[in-house]
mmCIF file of C-alpha atoms in Angstrom:
data_model
loop_
_atom_site.group_PDB
_atom_site.id
_atom_site.type_symbol
_atom_site.label_atom_id
_atom_site.label_comp_id
_atom_site.label_asym_id
_atom_site.label_seq_id
_atom_site.Cartn_x
_atom_site.Cartn_y
_atom_site.Cartn_z
ATOM 1 C CA MET A 1 220.275 65.891 -122.302
ATOM 2 C CA MET A 2 217.160 67.973 -122.921
ATOM 3 C CA LEU A 3 214.887 66.053 -120.566
ATOM 4 C CA TYR A 4 215.001 68.576 -117.714
ATOM 5 C CA PRO A 5 214.140 71.590 -119.925
ATOM 6 C CA ALA A 6 211.408 69.474 -121.490
ATOM 7 C CA LEU A 7 209.920 68.642 -118.079
ATOM 8 C CA ILE A 8 210.007 72.331 -117.094
ATOM 9 C CA ALA A 9 208.252 73.229 -120.346
ATOM 10 C CA LEU A 10 205.645 70.514 -119.760
ATOM 11 C CA GLY A 11 204.986 71.786 -116.246
ATOM 12 C CA MET A 12 204.509 75.328 -117.531
ATOM 13 C CA ALA A 13 202.227 74.023 -120.283
ATOM 14 C CA LEU A 14 200.072 72.210 -117.740
ATOM 15 C CA ILE A 15 199.643 75.429 -115.747
ATOM 16 C CA PHE A 16 199.501 78.201 -118.340
ATOM 17 C CA LEU A 17 198.133 76.400 -121.393
ATOM 18 C CA GLY A 18 195.921 73.882 -119.650
ATOM 19 C CA VAL A 19 193.925 76.604 -117.925
ATOM 20 C CA GLN A 20 193.364 78.365 -121.271
ATOM 21 C CA VAL A 21 191.918 75.182 -122.778
ATOM 22 C CA LEU A 22 189.781 74.609 -119.671
ATOM 23 C CA TRP A 23 188.330 78.135 -119.898
ATOM 24 C CA ALA A 24 187.594 77.718 -123.595
ATOM 25 C CA TRP A 25 185.725 74.463 -123.110
ATOM 26 C CA ARG A 26 183.766 75.836 -120.146
ATOM 27 C CA LEU A 27 182.541 78.597 -122.434
ATOM 28 C CA ALA A 28 181.820 76.153 -125.267
ATOM 29 C CA ALA A 29 179.692 74.016 -122.937
ATOM 30 C CA CYS A 30 177.349 76.984 -122.354
ATOM 31 C CA TYR A 31 176.143 77.079 -125.943
ATOM 32 C CA PRO A 32 173.038 74.919 -126.364
ATOM 33 C CA PRO A 33 172.831 72.097 -128.910
ATOM 34 C CA PRO A 34 170.667 72.518 -132.023
ATOM 35 C CA ASN A 35 166.877 72.557 -131.684
ATOM 36 C CA THR A 36 166.923 73.451 -127.986
ATOM 37 C CA PRO A 37 163.375 74.650 -127.141
ATOM 38 C CA ALA A 38 162.982 78.311 -126.220
ATOM 39 C CA PRO A 39 162.210 79.113 -122.555
ATOM 40 C CA PRO A 40 158.561 79.821 -121.708
ATOM 41 C CA ASP A 41 157.282 83.383 -122.012
ATOM 42 C CA GLU A 42 156.631 85.488 -118.944
ATOM 43 C CA ASP A 43 155.684 88.968 -117.792
ATOM 44 C CA LEU A 44 158.478 91.344 -118.692
ATOM 45 C CA PRO A 45 159.268 94.581 -116.831
ATOM 46 C CA ARG A 46 159.563 98.009 -118.434
ATOM 47 C CA ALA A 47 163.023 98.381 -119.973
ATOM 48 C CA ALA A 48 165.168 101.268 -121.143
ATOM 49 C CA VAL A 49 167.857 100.660 -123.764
ATOM 50 C CA VAL A 50 170.775 103.100 -123.589
ATOM 51 C CA LEU A 51 173.077 103.816 -126.538
ATOM 52 C CA SER A 52 175.956 106.284 -126.186
ATOM 53 C CA VAL A 53 177.231 107.400 -129.611
ATOM 54 C CA ARG A 54 180.427 109.087 -130.771
ATOM 55 C CA GLY A 55 181.175 108.701 -134.467
ATOM 56 C CA ALA A 56 179.217 106.989 -137.215
ATOM 57 C CA ASP A 57 179.771 103.257 -136.746
ATOM 58 C CA PRO A 58 179.073 101.301 -139.938
ATOM 59 C CA SER A 59 176.436 99.234 -138.098
ATOM 60 C CA LEU A 60 174.675 102.192 -136.447
ATOM 61 C CA VAL A 61 171.682 102.232 -138.820
ATOM 62 C CA ASP A 62 171.193 98.456 -138.543
ATOM 63 C CA CYS A 63 171.586 98.746 -134.774
ATOM 64 C CA LEU A 64 168.689 101.203 -134.558
ATOM 65 C CA HIS A 65 166.556 99.120 -136.939
ATOM 66 C CA GLY A 66 167.127 96.099 -134.702
ATOM 67 C CA LEU A 67 166.232 98.061 -131.579
ATOM 68 C CA LEU A 68 162.969 99.244 -133.135
ATOM 69 C CA GLN A 69 161.962 95.677 -134.011
ATOM 70 C CA GLN A 70 162.361 94.067 -130.588
ATOM 71 C CA ASP A 71 159.792 91.457 -129.582
ATOM 72 C CA TYR A 72 159.389 93.097 -126.185
ATOM 73 C CA PRO A 73 156.181 94.641 -124.815
ATOM 74 C CA ASP A 74 157.352 97.783 -122.985
ATOM 75 C CA TYR A 75 160.656 99.505 -123.739
ATOM 76 C CA LYS A 76 162.157 102.732 -125.035
ATOM 77 C CA VAL A 77 165.517 103.548 -126.612
ATOM 78 C CA HIS A 78 167.574 106.410 -125.211
ATOM 79 C CA ILE A 79 170.379 107.656 -127.466
ATOM 80 C CA VAL A 80 172.956 110.210 -126.331
ATOM 81 C CA ILE A 81 175.057 111.642 -129.183
ATOM 82 C CA ASP A 82 178.437 113.145 -128.407
ATOM 83 C CA SER A 83 177.838 116.573 -129.995
ATOM 84 C CA GLU A 84 175.620 118.504 -132.392
ATOM 85 C CA HIS A 85 178.333 118.126 -135.028
ATOM 86 C CA ASP A 86 178.797 114.380 -134.727
ATOM 87 C CA PRO A 87 178.566 112.508 -138.080
ATOM 88 C CA ALA A 88 176.137 110.045 -136.475
ATOM 89 C CA TRP A 89 173.341 112.612 -136.947
ATOM 90 C CA GLU A 90 173.477 112.147 -140.724
ATOM 91 C CA LEU A 91 172.707 108.462 -140.294
ATOM 92 C CA LEU A 92 170.090 108.743 -137.569
ATOM 93 C CA ARG A 93 167.959 111.722 -138.670
ATOM 94 C CA PRO A 94 166.320 109.916 -141.638
ATOM 95 C CA LEU A 95 165.334 107.052 -139.329
ATOM 96 C CA LEU A 96 163.684 109.161 -136.645
ATOM 97 C CA ASP A 97 160.251 109.310 -138.267
ATOM 98 C CA ASP A 98 156.927 109.515 -136.453
ATOM 99 C CA GLU A 99 156.898 105.810 -135.646
ATOM 100 C CA ALA A 100 160.399 105.857 -134.183
ATOM 101 C CA ALA A 101 159.828 109.128 -132.323
ATOM 102 C CA ALA A 102 157.462 107.418 -129.888
ATOM 103 C CA ARG A 103 160.042 104.747 -129.088
ATOM 104 C CA VAL A 104 163.360 106.619 -129.387
ATOM 105 C CA HIS A 105 164.615 109.575 -127.339
ATOM 106 C CA VAL A 106 167.712 111.308 -128.750
ATOM 107 C CA ARG A 107 169.721 113.888 -126.824
ATOM 108 C CA VAL A 108 173.090 115.608 -127.136
ATOM 109 C CA LEU A 109 175.685 114.905 -124.474
ATOM 110 C CA GLU A 110 175.477 117.800 -122.025
ATOM 111 C CA THR A 111 177.971 117.052 -119.245
ATOM 112 C CA LYS A 112 181.380 115.701 -120.203
ATOM 113 C CA TYR A 113 182.921 114.465 -116.980
ATOM 114 C CA ALA A 114 186.693 114.850 -116.809
ATOM 115 C CA THR A 115 187.105 111.662 -114.742
ATOM 116 C CA CYS A 116 185.580 109.126 -117.108
ATOM 117 C CA SER A 117 185.298 108.395 -120.828
ATOM 118 C CA LEU A 118 182.825 110.220 -123.041
ATOM 119 C CA LYS A 119 180.950 106.962 -123.540
ATOM 120 C CA VAL A 120 180.415 106.671 -119.801
ATOM 121 C CA SER A 121 179.320 110.322 -119.606
ATOM 122 C CA GLY A 122 176.634 109.635 -122.203
ATOM 123 C CA THR A 123 175.461 106.484 -120.441
ATOM 124 C CA VAL A 124 175.287 108.250 -117.060
ATOM 125 C CA GLN A 125 173.268 111.103 -118.583
ATOM 126 C CA ALA A 126 170.717 108.744 -120.150
ATOM 127 C CA ILE A 127 170.255 106.657 -116.995
ATOM 128 C CA GLY A 128 169.982 109.748 -114.831
ATOM 129 C CA ASP A 129 167.011 110.948 -116.914
ATOM 130 C CA LEU A 130 164.992 107.717 -116.648
ATOM 131 C CA ASP A 131 161.670 107.685 -114.813
ATOM 132 C CA ALA A 132 161.003 105.550 -111.742
ATOM 133 C CA GLU A 133 158.820 103.057 -113.636
ATOM 134 C CA VAL A 134 161.799 101.633 -115.530
ATOM 135 C CA ARG A 135 162.773 98.292 -114.008
ATOM 136 C CA VAL A 136 165.610 97.226 -116.315
ATOM 137 C CA VAL A 137 168.412 99.272 -117.900
ATOM 138 C CA VAL A 138 170.053 97.707 -120.953
ATOM 139 C CA LEU A 139 173.288 98.935 -122.537
ATOM 140 C CA ILE A 140 174.198 98.393 -126.182
ATOM 141 C CA ASP A 141 177.044 99.528 -128.452
ATOM 142 C CA ALA A 142 176.635 101.091 -131.882
ATOM 143 C CA ASP A 143 178.459 98.169 -133.565
ATOM 144 C CA VAL A 144 175.872 95.663 -132.279
ATOM 145 C CA ILE A 145 172.900 94.577 -134.399
ATOM 146 C CA PRO A 146 170.297 93.145 -131.987
ATOM 147 C CA TYR A 147 168.060 90.276 -133.096
ATOM 148 C CA ALA A 148 164.320 90.295 -132.363
ATOM 149 C CA HIS A 149 164.491 88.423 -129.019
ATOM 150 C CA TRP A 150 167.653 90.136 -127.747
ATOM 151 C CA LEU A 151 165.903 92.124 -125.011
ATOM 152 C CA ARG A 152 163.908 89.103 -123.839
ATOM 153 C CA ASP A 153 167.040 86.959 -123.630
ATOM 154 C CA LEU A 154 168.928 89.545 -121.569
ATOM 155 C CA VAL A 155 166.077 90.401 -119.197
ATOM 156 C CA ARG A 156 164.813 86.868 -118.499
ATOM 157 C CA PRO A 157 167.635 85.818 -116.052
ATOM 158 C CA LEU A 158 166.982 88.932 -113.940
ATOM 159 C CA ARG A 159 163.967 87.093 -112.475
ATOM 160 C CA ASP A 160 166.550 85.507 -110.158
ATOM 161 C CA PRO A 161 166.939 87.974 -107.243
ATOM 162 C CA GLY A 162 170.606 87.041 -106.902
ATOM 163 C CA VAL A 163 171.402 88.265 -110.432
ATOM 164 C CA GLY A 164 172.258 91.952 -110.670
ATOM 165 C CA ALA A 165 173.255 92.031 -114.323
ATOM 166 C CA THR A 166 173.226 89.861 -117.441
ATOM 167 C CA SER A 167 175.734 90.013 -120.275
ATOM 168 C CA GLY A 168 176.551 88.565 -123.655
ATOM 169 C CA VAL A 169 179.895 88.697 -125.451
ATOM 170 C CA ARG A 170 181.038 89.840 -128.874
ATOM 171 C CA TRP A 171 182.270 87.399 -131.546
ATOM 172 C CA PHE A 172 184.097 88.708 -134.606
ATOM 173 C CA LEU A 173 183.450 86.984 -137.933
ATOM 174 C CA PRO A 174 185.414 89.210 -140.334
ATOM 175 C CA GLU A 175 184.352 89.357 -143.968
ATOM 176 C CA THR A 176 187.939 89.933 -145.114
ATOM 177 C CA ASP A 177 191.186 88.073 -144.523
ATOM 178 C CA ASP A 178 193.466 91.042 -143.781
ATOM 179 C CA TRP A 179 195.795 90.508 -140.834
ATOM 180 C CA GLY A 180 194.193 93.011 -138.478
ATOM 181 C CA SER A 181 190.739 91.463 -138.811
ATOM 182 C CA LEU A 182 192.062 87.915 -138.432
ATOM 183 C CA VAL A 183 194.154 88.760 -135.369
ATOM 184 C CA ARG A 184 191.295 90.567 -133.666
ATOM 185 C CA GLY A 185 188.892 87.712 -134.378
ATOM 186 C CA LEU A 186 191.270 85.107 -133.006
ATOM 187 C CA TRP A 187 192.303 87.157 -129.970
ATOM 188 C CA ASN A 188 188.702 87.987 -129.107
ATOM 189 C CA ALA A 189 187.641 84.339 -129.378
ATOM 190 C CA ALA A 190 190.170 83.393 -126.715
ATOM 191 C CA ALA A 191 189.388 86.518 -124.669
ATOM 192 C CA CYS A 192 185.703 85.555 -124.505
ATOM 193 C CA SER A 193 186.624 82.450 -122.509
ATOM 194 C CA GLN A 194 188.487 84.629 -119.999
ATOM 195 C CA MET A 195 185.550 87.034 -119.799
ATOM 196 C CA PHE A 196 183.323 84.099 -118.933
ATOM 197 C CA ALA A 197 185.787 82.660 -116.408
ATOM 198 C CA PHE A 198 186.284 85.984 -114.597
ATOM 199 C CA ARG A 199 182.704 87.248 -115.072
ATOM 200 C CA ILE A 200 183.819 90.298 -117.034
ATOM 201 C CA PRO A 201 180.638 91.871 -118.477
ATOM 202 C CA TRP A 202 180.480 93.598 -121.862
ATOM 203 C CA ALA A 203 178.595 96.879 -122.315
ATOM 204 C CA GLY A 204 177.650 96.015 -125.893
ATOM 205 C CA SER A 205 175.010 93.604 -124.585
ATOM 206 C CA LEU A 206 174.460 94.214 -120.890
ATOM 207 C CA ALA A 207 171.360 94.546 -118.671
ATOM 208 C CA PHE A 208 171.049 95.799 -115.072
ATOM 209 C CA ARG A 209 168.339 95.944 -112.469
ATOM 210 C CA ALA A 210 167.270 99.582 -112.498
ATOM 211 C CA GLU A 211 167.076 99.761 -108.707
ATOM 212 C CA LEU A 212 170.861 99.421 -108.585
ATOM 213 C CA PHE A 213 171.136 102.961 -109.914
ATOM 214 C CA ARG A 214 168.600 104.271 -107.380
ATOM 215 C CA ASP A 215 169.658 102.363 -104.263
ATOM 216 C CA SER A 216 173.468 102.413 -104.632
ATOM 217 C CA ASP A 217 176.236 104.746 -105.768
ATOM 218 C CA LEU A 218 176.882 102.783 -108.948
ATOM 219 C CA LEU A 219 176.413 105.807 -111.227
ATOM 220 C CA ASP A 220 178.843 107.833 -109.103
ATOM 221 C CA GLN A 221 181.361 105.007 -109.421
ATOM 222 C CA TRP A 222 180.908 105.043 -113.188
ATOM 223 C CA LYS A 223 181.770 108.754 -113.257
ATOM 224 C CA ARG A 224 185.260 107.760 -112.093
ATOM 225 C CA CYS A 225 185.983 104.952 -114.520
ATOM 226 C CA PHE A 226 187.183 104.417 -118.076
ATOM 227 C CA CYS A 227 184.513 101.852 -118.949
ATOM 228 C CA GLU A 228 181.339 101.068 -117.057
ATOM 229 C CA ASP A 229 181.116 97.366 -117.839
ATOM 230 C CA THR A 230 184.354 95.916 -116.442
ATOM 231 C CA MET A 231 184.173 97.747 -113.128
ATOM 232 C CA SER A 232 180.551 96.687 -112.579
ATOM 233 C CA TYR A 233 181.605 93.147 -111.650
ATOM 234 C CA GLY A 234 183.322 94.323 -108.472
ATOM 235 C CA ALA A 235 180.509 96.743 -107.639
ATOM 236 C CA LEU A 236 177.868 94.030 -107.974
ATOM 237 C CA ARG A 237 179.916 91.542 -105.993
ATOM 238 C CA ARG A 238 180.151 94.010 -103.100
ATOM 239 C CA LEU A 239 176.348 94.226 -103.173
ATOM 240 C CA GLY A 240 176.034 90.443 -102.991
ATOM 241 C CA LEU A 241 174.877 90.128 -106.611
ATOM 242 C CA ARG A 242 176.332 88.259 -109.550
ATOM 243 C CA VAL A 243 176.694 88.701 -113.314
ATOM 244 C CA CYS A 244 174.880 86.073 -115.395
ATOM 245 C CA PHE A 245 176.327 85.136 -118.798
ATOM 246 C CA VAL A 246 173.673 84.802 -121.535
ATOM 247 C CA PRO A 247 174.975 82.704 -124.473
ATOM 248 C CA ALA A 248 172.053 83.697 -126.709
ATOM 249 C CA ALA A 249 173.089 87.352 -126.366
ATOM 250 C CA THR A 250 176.431 86.736 -128.086
ATOM 251 C CA MET A 251 176.610 89.308 -130.865
ATOM 252 C CA VAL A 252 178.316 88.638 -134.212
ATOM 253 C CA ASN A 253 180.426 91.467 -135.656
ATOM 254 C CA PRO A 254 181.664 91.277 -139.285
ATOM 255 C CA GLU A 255 183.682 94.543 -139.320
ATOM 256 C CA ARG A 256 187.243 94.755 -140.548
ATOM 257 C CA ILE A 257 190.153 96.526 -138.874
ATOM 258 C CA ALA A 258 193.749 97.403 -139.769
ATOM 259 C CA LEU A 259 196.557 95.694 -137.857
ATOM 260 C CA LYS A 260 197.697 98.919 -136.152
ATOM 261 C CA SER A 261 194.136 99.699 -135.042
ATOM 262 C CA CYS A 262 193.735 96.076 -133.932
ATOM 263 C CA TYR A 263 196.697 96.461 -131.559
ATOM 264 C CA SER A 264 195.162 99.657 -130.140
ATOM 265 C CA PHE A 265 191.821 97.889 -129.738
ATOM 266 C CA ILE A 266 193.321 94.922 -127.870
ATOM 267 C CA ARG A 267 195.385 97.163 -125.626
ATOM 268 C CA ARG A 268 192.347 99.275 -124.746
ATOM 269 C CA GLN A 269 190.320 96.174 -123.849
ATOM 270 C CA LEU A 270 193.117 95.041 -121.554
ATOM 271 C CA LEU A 271 193.371 98.517 -120.045
ATOM 272 C CA THR A 272 189.795 98.302 -118.776
ATOM 273 C CA VAL A 273 190.683 95.068 -116.971
ATOM 274 C CA ARG A 274 193.854 96.588 -115.514
ATOM 275 C CA LEU A 275 191.969 99.627 -114.214
ATOM 276 C CA HIS A 276 188.757 98.058 -112.997
ATOM 277 C CA HIS A 277 188.854 94.291 -112.465
ATOM 278 C CA PRO A 278 190.290 92.483 -109.414
ATOM 279 C CA CYS A 279 191.539 89.572 -111.565
ATOM 280 C CA TRP A 280 193.939 91.731 -113.614
ATOM 281 C CA PRO A 281 197.085 90.193 -112.018
ATOM 282 C CA LEU A 282 195.844 86.714 -112.966
ATOM 283 C CA VAL A 283 194.958 87.831 -116.515
ATOM 284 C CA ARG A 284 198.447 89.323 -116.949
ATOM 285 C CA VAL A 285 200.309 86.352 -115.479
ATOM 286 C CA THR A 286 198.399 83.750 -117.488
ATOM 287 C CA GLY A 287 198.713 85.763 -120.713
ATOM 288 C CA VAL A 288 202.450 86.373 -120.476
ATOM 289 C CA GLY A 289 203.023 82.888 -119.062
ATOM 290 C CA ALA A 290 201.189 81.268 -121.981
ATOM 291 C CA GLY A 291 203.263 83.218 -124.497
ATOM 292 C CA LEU A 292 206.554 82.262 -122.814
ATOM 293 C CA THR A 293 205.430 78.639 -122.507
ATOM 294 C CA LEU A 294 204.676 78.377 -126.215
ATOM 295 C CA LEU A 295 208.087 79.810 -127.060
ATOM 296 C CA LEU A 296 209.790 77.424 -124.624
ATOM 297 C CA LEU A 297 207.967 74.390 -125.983
ATOM 298 C CA LEU A 298 208.942 75.306 -129.524
ATOM 299 C CA ALA A 299 212.572 76.016 -128.575
ATOM 300 C CA VAL A 300 212.994 72.796 -126.594
ATOM 301 C CA SER A 301 211.345 70.750 -129.330
ATOM 302 C CA VAL A 302 213.586 72.129 -132.075
ATOM 303 C CA THR A 303 216.743 71.922 -129.946
ATOM 304 C CA SER A 304 215.938 68.350 -128.892
ATOM 305 C CA LEU A 305 215.581 67.312 -132.506
ATOM 306 C CA GLY A 306 218.915 68.936 -133.282
ATOM 307 C CA VAL A 307 220.747 66.942 -130.608
ATOM 308 C CA GLY A 308 218.886 63.701 -131.312
ATOM 309 C CA ASP A 309 216.846 63.633 -128.073
ATOM 310 C CA PHE A 310 213.646 62.372 -129.665
ATOM 311 C CA LEU A 311 211.892 61.696 -126.342
ATOM 312 C CA SER A 312 212.123 65.335 -125.258
ATOM 313 C CA ALA A 313 211.213 66.521 -128.752
ATOM 314 C CA GLY A 314 208.164 64.267 -128.812
ATOM 315 C CA LEU A 315 206.987 65.333 -125.349
ATOM 316 C CA THR A 316 207.219 69.061 -126.053
ATOM 317 C CA ALA A 317 205.846 68.826 -129.579
ATOM 318 C CA GLY A 318 202.967 66.710 -128.285
ATOM 319 C CA ALA A 319 202.161 69.270 -125.583
ATOM 320 C CA LEU A 320 202.199 72.044 -128.173
ATOM 321 C CA ALA A 321 199.928 70.059 -130.487
ATOM 322 C CA ALA A 322 197.548 69.207 -127.624
ATOM 323 C CA PHE A 323 197.184 72.887 -126.712
ATOM 324 C CA VAL A 324 196.489 73.927 -130.303
ATOM 325 C CA ALA A 325 194.003 71.080 -130.791
ATOM 326 C CA GLY A 326 192.226 71.779 -127.505
ATOM 327 C CA MET A 327 191.842 75.510 -128.121
ATOM 328 C CA ALA A 328 190.929 75.108 -131.786
ATOM 329 C CA SER A 329 188.271 72.475 -131.115
ATOM 330 C CA ALA A 330 186.643 74.527 -128.338
ATOM 331 C CA LEU A 331 186.586 77.743 -130.362
ATOM 332 C CA LEU A 332 185.371 75.899 -133.447
ATOM 333 C CA TRP A 333 182.520 74.447 -131.365
ATOM 334 C CA ILE A 334 181.521 77.962 -130.270
ATOM 335 C CA ASP A 335 181.909 79.344 -133.793
ATOM 336 C CA THR A 336 179.698 76.609 -135.225
ATOM 337 C CA SER A 337 177.044 77.210 -132.559
ATOM 338 C CA LEU A 338 177.075 80.953 -133.208
ATOM 339 C CA ARG A 339 176.806 80.511 -136.959
ATOM 340 C CA ARG A 340 173.792 78.271 -136.398
ATOM 341 C CA MET A 341 172.205 80.872 -134.109
ATOM 342 C CA ALA A 342 172.976 83.689 -136.545
ATOM 343 C CA ARG A 343 171.416 81.856 -139.475
ATOM 344 C CA LYS A 344 168.198 81.388 -137.478
ATOM 345 C CA ARG A 345 168.175 85.159 -136.942
ATOM 346 C CA GLY A 346 168.531 85.770 -140.666
ATOM 347 C CA VAL A 347 172.078 87.147 -140.396
ATOM 348 C CA ARG A 348 174.177 86.904 -143.535
ATOM 349 C CA LEU A 349 177.490 85.342 -142.528
ATOM 350 C CA PRO A 350 180.909 85.469 -144.190
ATOM 351 C CA ALA A 351 182.590 82.240 -145.204
ATOM 352 C CA SER A 352 184.593 80.494 -142.495
ATOM 353 C CA LEU A 353 188.234 81.611 -142.416
ATOM 354 C CA TRP A 354 189.469 79.124 -139.840
ATOM 355 C CA TRP A 355 192.413 77.911 -141.885
ATOM 356 C CA LYS A 356 193.599 81.491 -142.359
ATOM 357 C CA LEU A 357 192.962 82.235 -138.681
ATOM 358 C CA ALA A 358 195.303 79.353 -137.853
ATOM 359 C CA LEU A 359 198.048 81.093 -139.815
ATOM 360 C CA ALA A 360 197.409 84.239 -137.781
ATOM 361 C CA GLY A 361 197.806 82.362 -134.488
ATOM 362 C CA PRO A 362 201.504 83.093 -133.805
ATOM 363 C CA LEU A 363 201.046 86.747 -134.756
ATOM 364 C CA THR A 364 198.031 86.993 -132.445
ATOM 365 C CA GLN A 365 199.976 85.524 -129.528
ATOM 366 C CA GLY A 366 202.851 87.947 -130.087
ATOM 367 C CA ILE A 367 200.553 90.975 -130.277
ATOM 368 C CA TYR A 368 198.676 89.844 -127.178
ATOM 369 C CA VAL A 369 201.837 89.533 -125.078
ATOM 370 C CA ALA A 370 203.111 92.875 -126.388
ATOM 371 C CA ALA A 371 199.805 94.518 -125.477
ATOM 372 C CA LEU A 372 199.836 92.939 -122.003
ATOM 373 C CA VAL A 373 203.315 94.252 -121.291
ATOM 374 C CA SER A 374 202.586 97.657 -122.790
ATOM 375 C CA VAL A 375 199.316 98.219 -120.946
ATOM 376 C CA SER A 376 201.001 97.486 -117.614
ATOM 377 C CA PHE A 377 202.966 100.730 -118.008
ATOM 378 C CA LEU A 378 200.447 102.727 -120.038
ATOM 379 C CA ARG A 379 199.885 106.307 -118.855
ATOM 380 C CA LYS A 380 197.949 107.679 -121.823
ATOM 381 C CA VAL A 381 195.371 106.194 -124.211
ATOM 382 C CA ASP A 382 193.459 107.458 -127.259
ATOM 383 C CA TRP A 383 189.856 106.482 -127.873
ATOM 384 C CA ARG A 384 187.937 107.834 -130.851
ATOM 385 C CA GLY A 385 190.154 110.893 -131.140
ATOM 386 C CA ILE A 386 190.176 111.783 -127.433
ATOM 387 C CA THR A 387 193.269 111.395 -125.252
ATOM 388 C CA TYR A 388 192.818 110.172 -121.694
ATOM 389 C CA GLU A 389 195.597 110.333 -119.128
ATOM 390 C CA LEU A 390 195.814 107.644 -116.459
ATOM 391 C CA TYR A 391 196.524 108.697 -112.883
ATOM 392 C CA ASP A 392 196.302 107.406 -109.319
ATOM 393 C CA PRO A 393 194.054 107.462 -107.386
ATOM 394 C CA THR A 394 191.718 108.797 -110.110
ATOM 395 C CA PRO A 395 192.053 106.145 -112.851
ATOM 396 C CA VAL A 396 191.383 108.356 -115.869
ATOM 397 C CA ARG A 397 191.293 112.025 -116.824
ATOM 398 C CA LEU A 398 189.985 113.504 -120.072
ATOM 399 C CA THR A 399 192.629 115.973 -121.260
ATOM 400 C CA ALA A 400 190.746 117.997 -123.891
ATOM 401 C CA TYR A 401 187.459 117.603 -125.726
ATOM 402 C CA HIS A 402 186.658 118.104 -129.391
ATOM 403 C CA PRO A 403 183.847 116.711 -131.579
ATOM 404 C CA TYR A 404 184.493 113.484 -133.425
ATOM 405 C CA ARG A 405 186.292 113.852 -136.739
ATOM 406 C CA ALA A 406 185.385 111.194 -139.274
ATOM 407 C CA GLU A 407 188.225 109.266 -140.863
ATOM 408 C CA VAL A 408 188.376 108.024 -144.421
ATOM 409 C CA GLY A 409 187.036 104.461 -144.589
ATOM 410 C CA HIS A 410 187.503 101.558 -146.984
ATOM 411 C CA ALA A 411 185.190 100.637 -149.820
ATOM 412 C CA ASP A 412 185.588 96.865 -149.462
ATOM 413 C CA GLY A 413 183.808 96.333 -146.161
ATOM 414 C CA PRO A 414 182.606 97.908 -142.903
ATOM 415 C CA VAL A 415 185.533 99.305 -140.910
ATOM 416 C CA SER A 416 185.457 99.467 -137.108
ATOM 417 C CA VAL A 417 185.534 102.911 -135.551
ATOM 418 C CA VAL A 418 188.246 102.868 -132.884
#
C-alpha cells in the first residue's frame, strides 16, 4: 500500500541526501592522517595580511598576537578600523608597542562605499595602499586565531601558476551547549562540505596573488558586492584561475551564539551565495530538497508502520539511518582530524558535544530550510548594526552609517559579534 510513496522517498533520498554525504566525505578525505610530514620549506614572497575591523570581537586580541608570531620571513599586518570611536581601539592600543609598530599598520576607514559592506570598504582601502613589492595579499577575520605556520600554509599552493587564491574554512567547536551554538556548529560543519564542493572561499583565511589587484578590476568588483570572498570564485574563474582549498588552514572557533543570532548568521552566509555565486540555484534546490526528503522519509516510515507495511517502513527508515550515519561519520572524521591539528598548535579545546549536536540535528535542518526560503526573498539585511538594502542590478546599498555600538555580552564564554 505504501510501496510507491516509499520508492519516491528513496529516489529523492538518493538524489538529495546522497549528494550531501558524498560532499561530506570528499571534504573528509582532504584531511591528512596523523603524523603526515610537513612539506619542504621554500622561498616565500612578501605578504600583506589585511584585517578589516568593526566591533570588538572576543578573539581580536588573540588574533593580533597570532599574526605577530607568524613563522614567515617577510610580511606586514594592515588593520583598518571602522571609526575613531570603535570599541576595538580599547583592545588594540595596548598591543601596539614598539615591536608591533614595525609590523602592524593601523588606519581608520576613510571611504565608506555605499555599494558594498563596510568590511569590504576596509579591505579595499588596505589593499589599495599596498606597495608594488607585495606579492601575496592575505585576508583574515577578527574571530580567527592564526597558528604559527598559517601564512606559510596559505601561501605555499600559490607556487602553482594556475592557482589564483587559497582558502581555509571555519569550524565551530562551541564551549557551551546552548541551542544557538550547537545549531551553528552543526550547520557550519555541513556547509563546509558545500563550500569545498562549489569552491566557495572564506575571507577569514584567504590568500590572493597580489597581481590580481593590479592587473584586473577585482577591487572595483569588490566595491559592488556584499562580501569579497564568495564573489571571488567567479572572478577568478573568468581569469582562468582556480581556488585551492587548504585543509591545514581550517580555523577552529569556540565562540557561543544565541539561537536568534544564529539564524541571522546562517541567513547572511546564504545571502552571500545568493548574491555572488553561480551555484546558488543548486545550493537552494539541494538544501530545500534535503529537508523535504527527510520529512517524507519520516512520514512514510511512520505511516507504513501504522498500516502494517513493514517493507516500506524498513526501506524508508533504513535510508534515513544511512543518511544520518554517513553524514555523522564524515563530520566526525573531520572533527577528529581538526582536534588533532589544534592540539599540535597548542589550542585548548572544549569537550566533544557530538551527542548533544545529534539532538540539535532536526532543529538545524528546520532552521536551514527556513533560512534558505527566507533569503530567496530577502530585500534588507542587518550586519553589525548597519542595514543594507538589496537591489538590482546593484546587489547591495548601505542605507545609513553610524559607528559600532557595543552590545552587552555574556560572562560564561566568548560571544560572537554578529
